[in-house]
Structure formats: C-alpha cells, structure tokens
Short mmCIF file of C-alpha atoms and ligand atoms in Angstrom, two decimals:
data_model
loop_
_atom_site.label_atom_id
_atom_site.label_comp_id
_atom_site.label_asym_id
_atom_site.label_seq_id
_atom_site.Cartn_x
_atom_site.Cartn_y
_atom_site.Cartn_z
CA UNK A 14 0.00 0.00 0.00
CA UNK A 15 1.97 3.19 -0.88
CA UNK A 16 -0.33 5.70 -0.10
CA UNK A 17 -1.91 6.55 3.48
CA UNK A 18 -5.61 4.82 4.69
CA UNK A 19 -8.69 5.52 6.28
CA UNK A 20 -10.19 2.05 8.09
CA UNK A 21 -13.16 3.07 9.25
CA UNK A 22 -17.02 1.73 10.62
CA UNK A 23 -19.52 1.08 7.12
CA UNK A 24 -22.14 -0.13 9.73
CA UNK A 25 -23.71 1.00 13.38
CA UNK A 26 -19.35 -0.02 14.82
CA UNK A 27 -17.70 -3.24 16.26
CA UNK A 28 -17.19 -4.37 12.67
CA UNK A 29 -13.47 -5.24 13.70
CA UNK A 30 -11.90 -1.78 12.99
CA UNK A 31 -9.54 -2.63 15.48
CA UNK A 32 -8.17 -5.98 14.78
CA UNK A 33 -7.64 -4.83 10.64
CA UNK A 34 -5.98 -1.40 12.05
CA UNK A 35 -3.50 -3.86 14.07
CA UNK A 36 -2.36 -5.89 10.86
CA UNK A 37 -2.20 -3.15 8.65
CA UNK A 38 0.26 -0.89 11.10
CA UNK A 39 3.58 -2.22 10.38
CA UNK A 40 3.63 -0.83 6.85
CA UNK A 41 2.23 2.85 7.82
CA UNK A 42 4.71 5.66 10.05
CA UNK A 43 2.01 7.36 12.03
CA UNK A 44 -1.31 5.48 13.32
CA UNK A 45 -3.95 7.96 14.43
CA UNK A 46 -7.36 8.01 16.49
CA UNK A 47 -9.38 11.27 15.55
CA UNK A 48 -12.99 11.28 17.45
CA UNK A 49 -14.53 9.34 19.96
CA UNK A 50 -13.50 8.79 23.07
CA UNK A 51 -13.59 5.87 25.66
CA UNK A 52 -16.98 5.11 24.35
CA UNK A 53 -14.82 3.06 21.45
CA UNK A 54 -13.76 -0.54 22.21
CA UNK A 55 -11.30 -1.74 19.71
CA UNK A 56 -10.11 -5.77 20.01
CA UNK A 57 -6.95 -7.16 18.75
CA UNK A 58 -5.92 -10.51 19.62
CA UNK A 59 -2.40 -11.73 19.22
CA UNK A 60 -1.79 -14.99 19.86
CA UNK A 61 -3.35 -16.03 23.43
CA UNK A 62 -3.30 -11.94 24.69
CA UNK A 63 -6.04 -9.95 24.17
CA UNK A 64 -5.90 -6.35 23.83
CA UNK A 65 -9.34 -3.87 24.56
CA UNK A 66 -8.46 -0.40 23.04
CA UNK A 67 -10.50 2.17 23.73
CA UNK A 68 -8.44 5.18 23.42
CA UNK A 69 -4.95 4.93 22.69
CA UNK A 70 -4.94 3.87 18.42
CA UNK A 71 -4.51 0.05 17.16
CA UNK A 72 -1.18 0.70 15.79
CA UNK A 73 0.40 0.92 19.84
CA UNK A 74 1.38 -3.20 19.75
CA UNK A 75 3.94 -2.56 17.00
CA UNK A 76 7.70 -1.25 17.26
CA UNK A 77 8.60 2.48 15.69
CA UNK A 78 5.11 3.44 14.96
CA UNK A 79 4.15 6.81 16.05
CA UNK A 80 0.41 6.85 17.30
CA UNK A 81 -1.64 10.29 17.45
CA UNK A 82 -4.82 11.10 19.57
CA UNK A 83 -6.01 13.78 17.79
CA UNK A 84 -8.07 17.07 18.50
CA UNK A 85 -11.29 15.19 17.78
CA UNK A 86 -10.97 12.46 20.25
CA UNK A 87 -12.57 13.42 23.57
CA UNK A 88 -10.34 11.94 26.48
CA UNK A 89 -11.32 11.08 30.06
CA UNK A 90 -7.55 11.12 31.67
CA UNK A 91 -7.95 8.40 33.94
CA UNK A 92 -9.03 5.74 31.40
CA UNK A 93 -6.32 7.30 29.28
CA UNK A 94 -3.88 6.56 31.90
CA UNK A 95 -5.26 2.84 32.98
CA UNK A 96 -4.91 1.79 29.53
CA UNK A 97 -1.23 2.82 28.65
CA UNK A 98 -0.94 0.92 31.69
CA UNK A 99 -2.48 -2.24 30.31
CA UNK A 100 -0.28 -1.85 26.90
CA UNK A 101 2.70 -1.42 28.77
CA UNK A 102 3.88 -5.20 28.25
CA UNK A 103 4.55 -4.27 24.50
CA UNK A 104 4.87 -0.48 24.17
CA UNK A 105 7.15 -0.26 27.47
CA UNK A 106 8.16 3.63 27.16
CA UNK A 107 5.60 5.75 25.52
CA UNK A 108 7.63 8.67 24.84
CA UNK A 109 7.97 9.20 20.80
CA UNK A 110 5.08 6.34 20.22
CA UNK A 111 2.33 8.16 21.77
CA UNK A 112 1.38 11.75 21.24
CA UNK A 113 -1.42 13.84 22.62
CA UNK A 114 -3.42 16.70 20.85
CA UNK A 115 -2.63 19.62 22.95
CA UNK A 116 -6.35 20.76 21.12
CA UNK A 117 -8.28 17.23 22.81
CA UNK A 118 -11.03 18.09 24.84
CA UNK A 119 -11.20 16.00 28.42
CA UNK A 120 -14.09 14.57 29.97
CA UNK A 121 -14.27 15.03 33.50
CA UNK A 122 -16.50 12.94 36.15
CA UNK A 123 -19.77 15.33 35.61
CA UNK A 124 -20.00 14.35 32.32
CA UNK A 125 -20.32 10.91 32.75
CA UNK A 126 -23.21 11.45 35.63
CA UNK A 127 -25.09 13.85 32.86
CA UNK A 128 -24.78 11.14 30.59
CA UNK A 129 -26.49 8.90 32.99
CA UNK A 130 -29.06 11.20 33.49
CA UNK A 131 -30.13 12.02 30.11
CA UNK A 132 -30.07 8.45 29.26
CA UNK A 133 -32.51 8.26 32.38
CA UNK A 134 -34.87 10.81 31.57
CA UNK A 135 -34.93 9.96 27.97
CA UNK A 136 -36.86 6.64 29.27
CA UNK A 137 -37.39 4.06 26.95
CA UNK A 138 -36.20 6.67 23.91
CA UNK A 139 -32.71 6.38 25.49
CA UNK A 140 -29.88 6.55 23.07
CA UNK A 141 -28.43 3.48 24.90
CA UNK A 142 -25.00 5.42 25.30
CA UNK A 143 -21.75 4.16 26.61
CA UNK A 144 -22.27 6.02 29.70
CA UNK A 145 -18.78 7.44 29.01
CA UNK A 146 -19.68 11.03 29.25
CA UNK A 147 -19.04 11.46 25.15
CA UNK A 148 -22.26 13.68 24.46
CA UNK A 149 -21.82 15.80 27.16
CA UNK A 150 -17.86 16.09 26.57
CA UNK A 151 -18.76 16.69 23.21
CA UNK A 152 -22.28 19.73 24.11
CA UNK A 153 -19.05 20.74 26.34
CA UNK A 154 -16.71 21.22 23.36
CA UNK A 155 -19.85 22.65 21.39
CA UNK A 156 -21.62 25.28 24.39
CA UNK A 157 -17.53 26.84 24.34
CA UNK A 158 -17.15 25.77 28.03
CA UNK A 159 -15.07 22.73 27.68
CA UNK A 160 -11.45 22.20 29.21
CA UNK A 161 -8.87 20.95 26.60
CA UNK A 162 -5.83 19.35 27.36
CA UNK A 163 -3.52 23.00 26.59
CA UNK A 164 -5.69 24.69 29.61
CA UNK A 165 -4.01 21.93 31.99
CA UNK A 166 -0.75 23.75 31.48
CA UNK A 167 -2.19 26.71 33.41
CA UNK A 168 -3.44 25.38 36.25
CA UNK A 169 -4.84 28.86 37.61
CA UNK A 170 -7.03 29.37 34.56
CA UNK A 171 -7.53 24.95 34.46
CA UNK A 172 -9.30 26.14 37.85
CA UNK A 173 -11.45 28.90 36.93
CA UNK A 174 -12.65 26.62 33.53
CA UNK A 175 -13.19 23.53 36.08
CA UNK A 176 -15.33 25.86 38.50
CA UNK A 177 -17.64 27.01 35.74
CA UNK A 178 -17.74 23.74 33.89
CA UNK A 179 -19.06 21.67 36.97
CA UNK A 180 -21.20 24.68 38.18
CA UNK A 181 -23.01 24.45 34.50
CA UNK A 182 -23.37 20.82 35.24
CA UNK A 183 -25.00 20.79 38.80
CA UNK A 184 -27.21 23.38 37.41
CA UNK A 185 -28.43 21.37 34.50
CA UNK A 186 -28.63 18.32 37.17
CA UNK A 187 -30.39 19.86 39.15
CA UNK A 188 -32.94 22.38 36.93
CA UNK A 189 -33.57 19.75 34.18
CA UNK A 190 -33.06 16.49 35.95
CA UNK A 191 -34.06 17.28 39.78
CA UNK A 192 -30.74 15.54 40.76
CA UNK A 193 -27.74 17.23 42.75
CA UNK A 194 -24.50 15.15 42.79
CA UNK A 195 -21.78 15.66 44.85
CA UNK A 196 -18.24 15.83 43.27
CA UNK A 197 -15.14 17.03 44.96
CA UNK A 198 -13.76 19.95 43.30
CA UNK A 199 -10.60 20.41 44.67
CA UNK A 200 -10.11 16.61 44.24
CA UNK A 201 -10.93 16.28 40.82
CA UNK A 202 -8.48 19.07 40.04
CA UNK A 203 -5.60 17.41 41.95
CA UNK A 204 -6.18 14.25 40.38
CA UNK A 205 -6.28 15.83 36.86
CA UNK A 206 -3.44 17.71 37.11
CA UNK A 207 -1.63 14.87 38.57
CA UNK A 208 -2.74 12.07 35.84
CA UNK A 209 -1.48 15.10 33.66
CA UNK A 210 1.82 15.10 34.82
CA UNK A 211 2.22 11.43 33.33
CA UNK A 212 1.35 12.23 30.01
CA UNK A 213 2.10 15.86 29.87
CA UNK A 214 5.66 14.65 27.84
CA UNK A 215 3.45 13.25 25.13
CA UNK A 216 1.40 16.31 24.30
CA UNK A 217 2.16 18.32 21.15
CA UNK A 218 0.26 19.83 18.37
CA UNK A 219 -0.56 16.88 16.68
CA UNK A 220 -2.52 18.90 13.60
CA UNK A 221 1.06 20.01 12.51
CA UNK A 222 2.95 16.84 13.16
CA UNK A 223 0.56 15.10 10.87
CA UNK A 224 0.92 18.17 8.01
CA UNK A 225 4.69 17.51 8.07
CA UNK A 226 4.49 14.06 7.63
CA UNK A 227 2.26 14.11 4.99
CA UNK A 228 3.61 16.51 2.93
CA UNK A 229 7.24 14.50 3.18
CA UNK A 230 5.62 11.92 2.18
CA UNK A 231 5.10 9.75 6.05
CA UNK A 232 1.96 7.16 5.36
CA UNK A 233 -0.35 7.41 8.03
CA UNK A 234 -3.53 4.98 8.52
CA UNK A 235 -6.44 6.58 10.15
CA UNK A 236 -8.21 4.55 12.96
CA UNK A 237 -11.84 5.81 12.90
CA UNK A 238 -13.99 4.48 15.64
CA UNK A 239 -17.87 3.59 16.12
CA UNK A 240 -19.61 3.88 12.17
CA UNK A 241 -20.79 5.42 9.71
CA UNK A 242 -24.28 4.98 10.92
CA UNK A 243 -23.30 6.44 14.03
CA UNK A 244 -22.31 9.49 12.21
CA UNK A 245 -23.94 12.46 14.25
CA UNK A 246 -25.00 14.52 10.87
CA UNK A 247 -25.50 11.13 8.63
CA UNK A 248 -26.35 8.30 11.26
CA UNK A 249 -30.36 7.21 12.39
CA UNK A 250 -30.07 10.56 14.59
CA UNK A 251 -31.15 10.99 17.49
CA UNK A 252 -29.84 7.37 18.00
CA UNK A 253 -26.37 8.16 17.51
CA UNK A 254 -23.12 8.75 18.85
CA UNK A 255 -21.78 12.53 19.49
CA UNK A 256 -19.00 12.82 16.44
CA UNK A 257 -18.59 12.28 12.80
CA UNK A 258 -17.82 8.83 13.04
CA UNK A 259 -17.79 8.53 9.44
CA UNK A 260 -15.21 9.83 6.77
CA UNK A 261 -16.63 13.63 7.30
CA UNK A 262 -14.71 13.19 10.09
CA UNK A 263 -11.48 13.07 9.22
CA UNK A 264 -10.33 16.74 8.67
CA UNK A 265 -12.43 18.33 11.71
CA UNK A 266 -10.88 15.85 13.79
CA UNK A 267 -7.46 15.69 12.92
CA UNK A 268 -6.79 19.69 12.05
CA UNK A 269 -5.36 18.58 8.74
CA UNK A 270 -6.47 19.93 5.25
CA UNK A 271 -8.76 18.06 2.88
CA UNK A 272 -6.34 18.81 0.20
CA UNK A 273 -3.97 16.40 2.58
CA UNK A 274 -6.63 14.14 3.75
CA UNK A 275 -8.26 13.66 0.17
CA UNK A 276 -4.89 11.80 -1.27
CA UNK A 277 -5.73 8.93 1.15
CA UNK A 278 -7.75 5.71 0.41
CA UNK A 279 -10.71 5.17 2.22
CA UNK A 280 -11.77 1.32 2.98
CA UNK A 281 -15.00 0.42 5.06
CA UNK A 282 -15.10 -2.17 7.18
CA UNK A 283 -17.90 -4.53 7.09
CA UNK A 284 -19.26 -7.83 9.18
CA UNK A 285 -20.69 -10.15 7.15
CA UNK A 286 -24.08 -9.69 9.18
CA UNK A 287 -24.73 -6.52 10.92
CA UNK A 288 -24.50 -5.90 15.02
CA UNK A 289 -25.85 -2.66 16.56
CA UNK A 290 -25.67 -1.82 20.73
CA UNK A 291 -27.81 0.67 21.94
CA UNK A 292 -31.41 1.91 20.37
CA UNK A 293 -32.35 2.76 17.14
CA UNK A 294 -33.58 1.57 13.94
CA UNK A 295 -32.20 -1.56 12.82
CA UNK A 296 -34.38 -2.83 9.39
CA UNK A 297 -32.77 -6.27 9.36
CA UNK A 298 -32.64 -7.09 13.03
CA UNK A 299 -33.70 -10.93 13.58
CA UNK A 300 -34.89 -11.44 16.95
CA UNK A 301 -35.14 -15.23 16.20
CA UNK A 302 -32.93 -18.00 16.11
CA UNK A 303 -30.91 -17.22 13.61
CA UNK A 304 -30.22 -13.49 15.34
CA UNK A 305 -29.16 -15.65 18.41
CA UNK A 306 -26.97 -17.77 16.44
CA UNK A 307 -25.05 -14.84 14.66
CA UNK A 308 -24.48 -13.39 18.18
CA UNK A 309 -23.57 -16.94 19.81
CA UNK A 310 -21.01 -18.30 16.51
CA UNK A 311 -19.80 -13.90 16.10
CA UNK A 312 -19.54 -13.85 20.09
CA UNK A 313 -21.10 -10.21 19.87
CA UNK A 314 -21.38 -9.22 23.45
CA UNK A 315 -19.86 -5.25 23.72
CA UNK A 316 -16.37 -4.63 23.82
CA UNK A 317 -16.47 -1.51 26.04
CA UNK A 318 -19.60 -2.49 28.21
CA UNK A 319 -20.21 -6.35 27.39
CA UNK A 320 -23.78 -5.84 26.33
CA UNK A 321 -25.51 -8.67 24.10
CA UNK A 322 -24.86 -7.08 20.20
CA UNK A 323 -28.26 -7.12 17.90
CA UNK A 324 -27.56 -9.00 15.28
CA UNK A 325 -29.17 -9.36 12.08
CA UNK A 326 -28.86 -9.83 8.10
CA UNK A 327 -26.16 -8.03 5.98
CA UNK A 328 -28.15 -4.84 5.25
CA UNK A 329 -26.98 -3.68 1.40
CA UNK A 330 -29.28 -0.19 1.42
CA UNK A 331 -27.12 0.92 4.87
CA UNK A 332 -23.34 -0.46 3.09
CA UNK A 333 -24.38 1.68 0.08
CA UNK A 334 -25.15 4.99 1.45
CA UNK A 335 -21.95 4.05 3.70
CA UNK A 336 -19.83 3.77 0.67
CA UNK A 337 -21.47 7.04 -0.91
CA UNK A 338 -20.69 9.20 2.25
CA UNK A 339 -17.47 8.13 2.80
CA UNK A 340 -16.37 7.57 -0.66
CA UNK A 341 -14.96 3.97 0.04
CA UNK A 342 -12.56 2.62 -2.14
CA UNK A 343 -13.09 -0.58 -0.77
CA UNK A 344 -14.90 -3.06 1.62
CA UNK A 345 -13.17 -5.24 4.02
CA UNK A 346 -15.56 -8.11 4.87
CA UNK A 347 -14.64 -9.36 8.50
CA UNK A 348 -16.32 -12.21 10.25
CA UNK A 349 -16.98 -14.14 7.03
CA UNK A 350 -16.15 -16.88 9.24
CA UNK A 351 -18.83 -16.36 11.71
CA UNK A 352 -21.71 -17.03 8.67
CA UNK A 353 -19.54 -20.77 7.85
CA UNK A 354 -22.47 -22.94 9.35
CA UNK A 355 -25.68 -21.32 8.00
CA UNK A 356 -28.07 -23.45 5.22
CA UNK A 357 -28.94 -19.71 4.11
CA UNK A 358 -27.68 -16.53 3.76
CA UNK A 359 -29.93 -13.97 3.48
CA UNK A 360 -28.63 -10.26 2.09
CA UNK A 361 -31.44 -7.16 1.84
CA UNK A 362 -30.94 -5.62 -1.15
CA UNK A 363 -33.60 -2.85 -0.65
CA UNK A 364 -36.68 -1.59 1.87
CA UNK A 365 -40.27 -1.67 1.15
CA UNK A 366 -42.30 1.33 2.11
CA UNK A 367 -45.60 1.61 1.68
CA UNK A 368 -45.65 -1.05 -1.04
CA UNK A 369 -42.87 0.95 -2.95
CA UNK A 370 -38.88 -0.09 -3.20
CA UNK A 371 -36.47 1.81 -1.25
CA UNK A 372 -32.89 1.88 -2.51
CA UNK A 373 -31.88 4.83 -0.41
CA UNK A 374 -30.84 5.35 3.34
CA UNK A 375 -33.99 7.24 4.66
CA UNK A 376 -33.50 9.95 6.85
CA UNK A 377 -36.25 9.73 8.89
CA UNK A 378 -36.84 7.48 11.55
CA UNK A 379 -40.90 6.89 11.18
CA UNK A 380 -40.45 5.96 7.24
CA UNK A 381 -37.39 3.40 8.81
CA UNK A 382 -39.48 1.92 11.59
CA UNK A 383 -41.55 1.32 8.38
CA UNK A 384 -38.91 -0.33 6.39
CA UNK A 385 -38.97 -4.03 5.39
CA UNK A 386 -35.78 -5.35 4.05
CA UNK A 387 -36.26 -6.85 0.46
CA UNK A 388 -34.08 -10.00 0.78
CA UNK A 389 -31.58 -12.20 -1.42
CA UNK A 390 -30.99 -15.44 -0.08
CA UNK A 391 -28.18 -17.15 -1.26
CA UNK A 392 -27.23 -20.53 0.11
CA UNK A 393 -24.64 -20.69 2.84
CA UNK A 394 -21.34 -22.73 1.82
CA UNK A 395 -21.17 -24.91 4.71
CA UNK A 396 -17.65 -25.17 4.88
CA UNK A 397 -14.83 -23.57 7.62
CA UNK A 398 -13.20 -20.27 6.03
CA UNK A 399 -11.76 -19.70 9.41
CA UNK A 400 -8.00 -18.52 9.03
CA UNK A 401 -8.25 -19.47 4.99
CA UNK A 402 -5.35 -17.82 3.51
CA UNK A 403 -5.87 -19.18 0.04
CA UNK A 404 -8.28 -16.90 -2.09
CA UNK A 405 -8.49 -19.97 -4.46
CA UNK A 406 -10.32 -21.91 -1.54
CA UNK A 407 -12.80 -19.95 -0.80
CA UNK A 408 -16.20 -21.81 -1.58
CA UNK A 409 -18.12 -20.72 -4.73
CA UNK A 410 -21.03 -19.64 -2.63
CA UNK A 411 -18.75 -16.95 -0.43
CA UNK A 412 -17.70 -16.10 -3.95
CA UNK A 413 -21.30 -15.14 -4.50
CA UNK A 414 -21.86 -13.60 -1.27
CA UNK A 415 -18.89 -11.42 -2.18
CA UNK A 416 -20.19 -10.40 -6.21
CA UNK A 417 -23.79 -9.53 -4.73
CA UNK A 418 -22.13 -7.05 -2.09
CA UNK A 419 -19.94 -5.30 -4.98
CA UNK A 420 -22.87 -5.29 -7.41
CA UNK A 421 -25.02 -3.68 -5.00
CA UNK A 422 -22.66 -1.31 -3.43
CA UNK A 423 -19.97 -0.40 -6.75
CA UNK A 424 -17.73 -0.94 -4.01
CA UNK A 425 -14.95 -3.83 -4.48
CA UNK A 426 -14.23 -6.06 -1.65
CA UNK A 427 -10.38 -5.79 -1.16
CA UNK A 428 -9.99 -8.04 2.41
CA UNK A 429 -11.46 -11.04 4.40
CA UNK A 430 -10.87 -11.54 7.82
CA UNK A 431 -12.16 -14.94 8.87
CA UNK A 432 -11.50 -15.06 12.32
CA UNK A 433 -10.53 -13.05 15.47
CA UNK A 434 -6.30 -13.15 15.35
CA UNK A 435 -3.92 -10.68 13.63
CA UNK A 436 -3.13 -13.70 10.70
CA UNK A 437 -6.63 -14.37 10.14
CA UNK A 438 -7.27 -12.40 6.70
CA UNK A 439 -7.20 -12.54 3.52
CA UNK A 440 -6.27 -9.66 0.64
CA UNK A 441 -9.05 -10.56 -2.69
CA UNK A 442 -7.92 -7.78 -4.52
P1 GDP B 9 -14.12 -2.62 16.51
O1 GDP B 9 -14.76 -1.78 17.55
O2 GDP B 9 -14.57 -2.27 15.13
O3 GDP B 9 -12.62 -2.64 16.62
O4 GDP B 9 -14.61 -4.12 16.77
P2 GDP B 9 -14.71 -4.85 18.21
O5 GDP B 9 -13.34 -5.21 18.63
O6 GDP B 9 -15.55 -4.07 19.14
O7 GDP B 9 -15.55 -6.13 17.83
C1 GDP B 9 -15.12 -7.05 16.87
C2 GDP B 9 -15.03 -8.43 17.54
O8 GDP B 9 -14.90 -9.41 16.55
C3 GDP B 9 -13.80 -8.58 18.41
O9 GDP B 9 -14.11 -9.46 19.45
C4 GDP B 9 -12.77 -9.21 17.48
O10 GDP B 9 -11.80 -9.97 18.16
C5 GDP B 9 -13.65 -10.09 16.63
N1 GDP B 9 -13.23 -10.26 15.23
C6 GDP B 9 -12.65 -9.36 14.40
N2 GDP B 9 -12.54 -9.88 13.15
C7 GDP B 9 -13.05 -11.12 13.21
C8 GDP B 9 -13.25 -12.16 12.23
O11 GDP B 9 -12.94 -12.02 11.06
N3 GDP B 9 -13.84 -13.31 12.67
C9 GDP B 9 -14.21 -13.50 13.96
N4 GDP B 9 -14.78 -14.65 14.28
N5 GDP B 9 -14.04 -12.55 14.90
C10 GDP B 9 -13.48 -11.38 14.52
P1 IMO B 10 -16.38 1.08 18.29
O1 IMO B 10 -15.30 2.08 17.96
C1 IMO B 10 -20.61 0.25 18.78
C2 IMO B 10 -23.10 3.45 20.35
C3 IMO B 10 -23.72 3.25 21.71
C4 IMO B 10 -25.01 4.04 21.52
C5 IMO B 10 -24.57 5.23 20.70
C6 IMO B 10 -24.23 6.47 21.51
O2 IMO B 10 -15.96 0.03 19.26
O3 IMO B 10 -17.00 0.53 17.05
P2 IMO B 10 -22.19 7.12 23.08
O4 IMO B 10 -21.62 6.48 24.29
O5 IMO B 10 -21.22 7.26 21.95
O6 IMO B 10 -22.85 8.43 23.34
O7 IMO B 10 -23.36 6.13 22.57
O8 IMO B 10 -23.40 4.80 20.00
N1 IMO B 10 -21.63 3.31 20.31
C7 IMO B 10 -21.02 2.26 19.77
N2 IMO B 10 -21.51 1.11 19.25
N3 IMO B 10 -19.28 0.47 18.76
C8 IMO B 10 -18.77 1.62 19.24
O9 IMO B 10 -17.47 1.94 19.11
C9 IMO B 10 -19.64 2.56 19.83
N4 IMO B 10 -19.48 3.76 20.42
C10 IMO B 10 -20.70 4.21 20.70
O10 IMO B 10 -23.97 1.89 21.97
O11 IMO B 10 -25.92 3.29 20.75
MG1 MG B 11 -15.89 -2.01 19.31
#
C-alpha cells in the first residue's frame, strides 16, 4: 500500500476496525485516532493476549510506529492513563510512540453522571449510550465551556474553567433532571493535574505533526472508531453517537487539510451480518434464532460495556449509502467466518415502504421503523473459512456472497478476515 488509509465503521461499529488497524500498522509511520473517546472498544488478539483499546490507536502493539490522539478524540484522563498501563507489556516507554493533541477536549466525572441522566430521563427513547460522558464532553466542546488538554498547562485558569464547567453541570442536574450530585472539586483538580503530569511529555500539536508528515511523504492509517451509521450529521439521529464517526470526520478531527486528507484511500469495514448496541432503527434485526446464532457463533457481546450485540442480516441499502458518504474505495468483509455454518444466507438488497422499493438510506426514523428489508438469499457454503489464507479456496457460494455485495454497493471487496487473530485475513484484490 503506498499511499496513506482511512479504516473506518460502514455499519452502526464493532465491525473489527480494530483488529484490521492492528495488521495493517507495520507498513504505515504514524497510526492515528481522531474522534470518539472511551466510548470506542477496539479488540486485537495476538496470539493467546487480548488487547481492549479504547483510546490509545490500534497501531500501539507494533515497534517504531508513532500513534496520534487527535483534537477530535474526547479523552477522560484516567481511562487514558489505565490503559497505557495495560499496553505497557509491548509499548514499554511511551515517549515518541504516543502523542497527545494539545487541542483534545477531556471529559471530566460530571459528564459521565449527565450522561447517565439524560439516558434516564430519555426513558425508553434512550440513546443506549456508553455512559462514558461522550455527548456531554462533546455539548461541552460545542456550548464553548469545555477544558482541553492546553488549559491543563495553566493550572490557575484549568481552575477557573473547572469551577464554571461543573457549576453548568450541577445546574443542569439539578434544573432539568431534579438531581444534585456531589463531586469534589478540589479533588478532581488534583487528580487531573496529577494524571497530567504522566502524560504531559506526550502532548504536542498533533494537527502540525501530521501536516509535516504528509507533505514528506510519512503514510499514516487513520483509525476511525464507532460507524458510519453512528455518524452524528448522517447516522439514524437521534440514536447516535456525538461525532462524525464517518469519513466527514477526518479533517475536523485531525486539524489537517482536505487537500492532505483527500490523497488517502478510504476502505470500510464490514461484518458479514450486521450488530448494533444501543437503540435505534435496525431494518434487518432478527430477533429469532438465527439473530441468536449470529451473536452466539460472532460472540457479539460489547467490547467496552459487554452488552448482548443485535444481530441481524447483511443490510446492502445501509453499506451503500456508507460507501457514498465516505467515498470507500473498498470493503473489508470481517467475520466471514462467523456465517460458515448457516443453510442460508440472506442479504437485503432494498426496503419496502408503503408497497414501494427503497434503494436509499432514509432519513427519517418513522419511514425506517416502516422499512422491510427486500431479501436475497443465497445458500450458505457450509464449509470452515476460518483462518483461509488461500483466495483460491474460498467456496463458490462466499464467492457469491462477495459479487452480490460489490454489485449492490460499486464498491470492491479488497480483504477477508475470517477469524478473530492478527493472521486471520485474507487480501481478494
Ligand atoms: P471494533 O470496535 O470495530 O474494533 O470491533 P470490536 O473489537 O468491538 O468487535 C469485533 C469483535 O470481533 C472482536 O471481538 C474481534 O476480536 C472479533 N473479530 C474481528 N474480526 C473477526 C473475524 O474475522 N472473525 C471472527 N470470528 N471474529 C473477529
Ligand atoms: P467502536 O469504535 C458500537 C453506540 C452506543 C449508543 C450510541 C451512543 O468500538 O466501534 P455514546 O456512548 O457514543 O454516546 O453512545 O453509540 N456506540 C457504539 N456502538 N461500537 C462503538 O465503538 C460505539 N461507540 C458508541 O452503543 O448506541
Ligand atoms: Mg468495538
């Protein structure tokens, strides 16, 4: 690959960003997270360790790579913290592997509780959030009251920011919620400024860093976390997560120019099915048997907060608009595996609404809720793919599986991952 690459979520996340962002990092320089926060849970598996990433980018369990949380990313300290702590088997000494937007916003503890209680009051219309504080980090970032990781250098004006920031909160607790909480001020600020001090070498202006690489010529593969239909302008708002998750990300989060950005290739990353956590529309959901067996053979419990995944059907109408918005130049397919054991293999390759056919990603939620998936079912190949690494083996009916997903979406399919572990792929194209 000689230029730089976007991996990013085509569906509603956990499509294995994290696992494909792992392999691909020894051949880029720079590996870079860009939004989200700790609300991301990224897996990679090599051999019998297993790795949960939530913050710090994919590319960490590899020597000489240089990996960038960017402006975009929203970071709650102490998680940042715990988890260089976890990674410190392989990446030892972070100094000149890890570096930390000076322009980040942080989420602090009152976040997280005003999370909770919007996701309370909301009822059963709750998002179903992470409970990581990321939309009110991110109303924080928005509203022009939020703390970014530059203010901690001045700890006076750090305090005065803090003060008004958690004041705003107990106000909104308490006026919109009936709630007062009880946080420490003066230890919250101690504790900040101290988890500070142990990353305060890796923090630099990350924006510029990047625009010198690029232009001599460093290749840099951008992590994106959750998915395209978790975008926060194109996902099923209000059932979404608080960023650009998608491609329309990439320069707002980053500080980089599109002219930079735009010389990068763009691939999607796919399951084979689709899983969702949280509310929101899902057309080809299967609450039956077969849903239960996608989640059982796929494992999909959350990687961040170990909820059971919905599963359902491969849903062609959402991997379309997904390629349109991001302008994909390819589809990796992961969990290919996961569909081995199924008699049939059913694929929507449109919505019916009102007795017409839908080939577009609606915006609106009621004409979704009203959305039945128009199906192609295609008979499963019955054979084990896991850990193929021989294109030429793959069954004629996965090759079919594979045409019907690039007819439908103009998209090729470039990659297979067929199973969990770093070796576990495949390159089609
Ligand atoms: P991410 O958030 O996009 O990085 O994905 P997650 O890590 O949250 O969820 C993907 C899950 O699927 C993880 O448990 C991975 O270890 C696992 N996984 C990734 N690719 C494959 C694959 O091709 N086959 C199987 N069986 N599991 C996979
Ligand atoms: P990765 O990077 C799957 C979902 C939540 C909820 C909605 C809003 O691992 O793919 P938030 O906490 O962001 O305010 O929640 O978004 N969500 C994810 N779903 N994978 C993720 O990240 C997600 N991050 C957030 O379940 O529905
Ligand atoms: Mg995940």
């Amino acid at each position: 690959m000689d230029s730089s690459l976007v991996i990013l979520g085509s569906q509603w996340g956990d499509e294995g960003k994290g696992k494909i962002v792992d392999l691909l990092s020894p051949d880029y320089d720079y590996v870079v997270r860009y939004q989200g926060g700790s609300n991301a849970g990224h897996t990679v598996i090599v051999g019998s360790k297993k790795y949960a990433l939530h913050l710090i980018p994919s590319g960490i369990l590899h020597e000489g790579k240089k990996n960038l949380i960017t402006n975009g990313v929203v970071i709650a300290l102490e998680e940042l913290v715990r988890e260089m702590n976890k990674v410190k088997d392989v990446a030892k000494n972070f100094e000149g592997k890890l570096f930390i937007s000076d322009r980040a916003h942080i989420v602090f503890p009152h976040h997280k509780i005003l999370d909770g209680l919007a996701e309370k009051s909301k009822g059963k219309d709750k998002v179903g959030t992470t409970l990581k504080g990321i939309g009110p980090a991110y109303m924080s970032k928005y509203g022009r009251t939020g703390i970014r990781v530059a203010d901690l250098m001045d700890p006076k004006y750090f305090r005065n920011r803090l003060e008004s920031s958690m004041a705003e909160a107990k106000e909104i607790a308490e006026k919109i919620y009936g709630v007062s909480f009880n946080l420490n001020i003066n230890k919250i600020y101690f504790q900040t400024l101290k988890l500070f001090e142990k990353i305060e070498n890796l923090v630099c202006d990350t924006a510029l860093m990047l625009d010198k690489g690029l232009k001599e010529g460093k290749k840099v593969l951008f992590e994106g976390a959750q998915g395209t239909m978790l975008d926060i302008d194109m996902g099923t708002y209000p059932y979404v997560t608080s960023s650009n998750s998608s491609a329309l990300g990439l320069c707002n989060g980053t500080g980089v120019s599109p002219r930079l950005i735009g010389k990068a290739k763009i691939y999607g990353v796919s399951k084979a099915y689709v899983t969702r956590v949280g509310s929101g529309p899902f057309p080809t959901e299967l609450k039956d048997s077969s849903g239960q067996k996608l989640r059982d053979e796929g494992h999909e419990y959350g990687t961040t907060t170990g909820r059971p995944r919905r599963c359902g059907w491969l849903d062609l109408v959402a991997l379309r608009f997904a390629s349109r918005i991001n302008g994909m130049d390819g589809i990796i397919l992961t969990k290919l595996d996961v569909l081995d054991h199924f008699e049939e293999i059913k694929v929507a390759v449109a919505y019916e609404y009102n007795g017409k056919e839908i080939k577009e990603f609606p915006a609106s939620l009621k004409i979704l809720e009203g959305c039945k998936p128009i199906y192609k079912t295609l008979k499963g190949w019955n054979v084990s793919t896991k850990g193929l690494k021989e294109k030429d083996k793959l069954p004629d009916e996965a090759w079919e599986f594979i045409n019907l997903i690039e007819e439908e979406t103009g998209t090729p399919v470039v990659m297979l991952s067929t199973g969990p572990e770093r070796s576990e792929y495949i390159w089609i194209k």
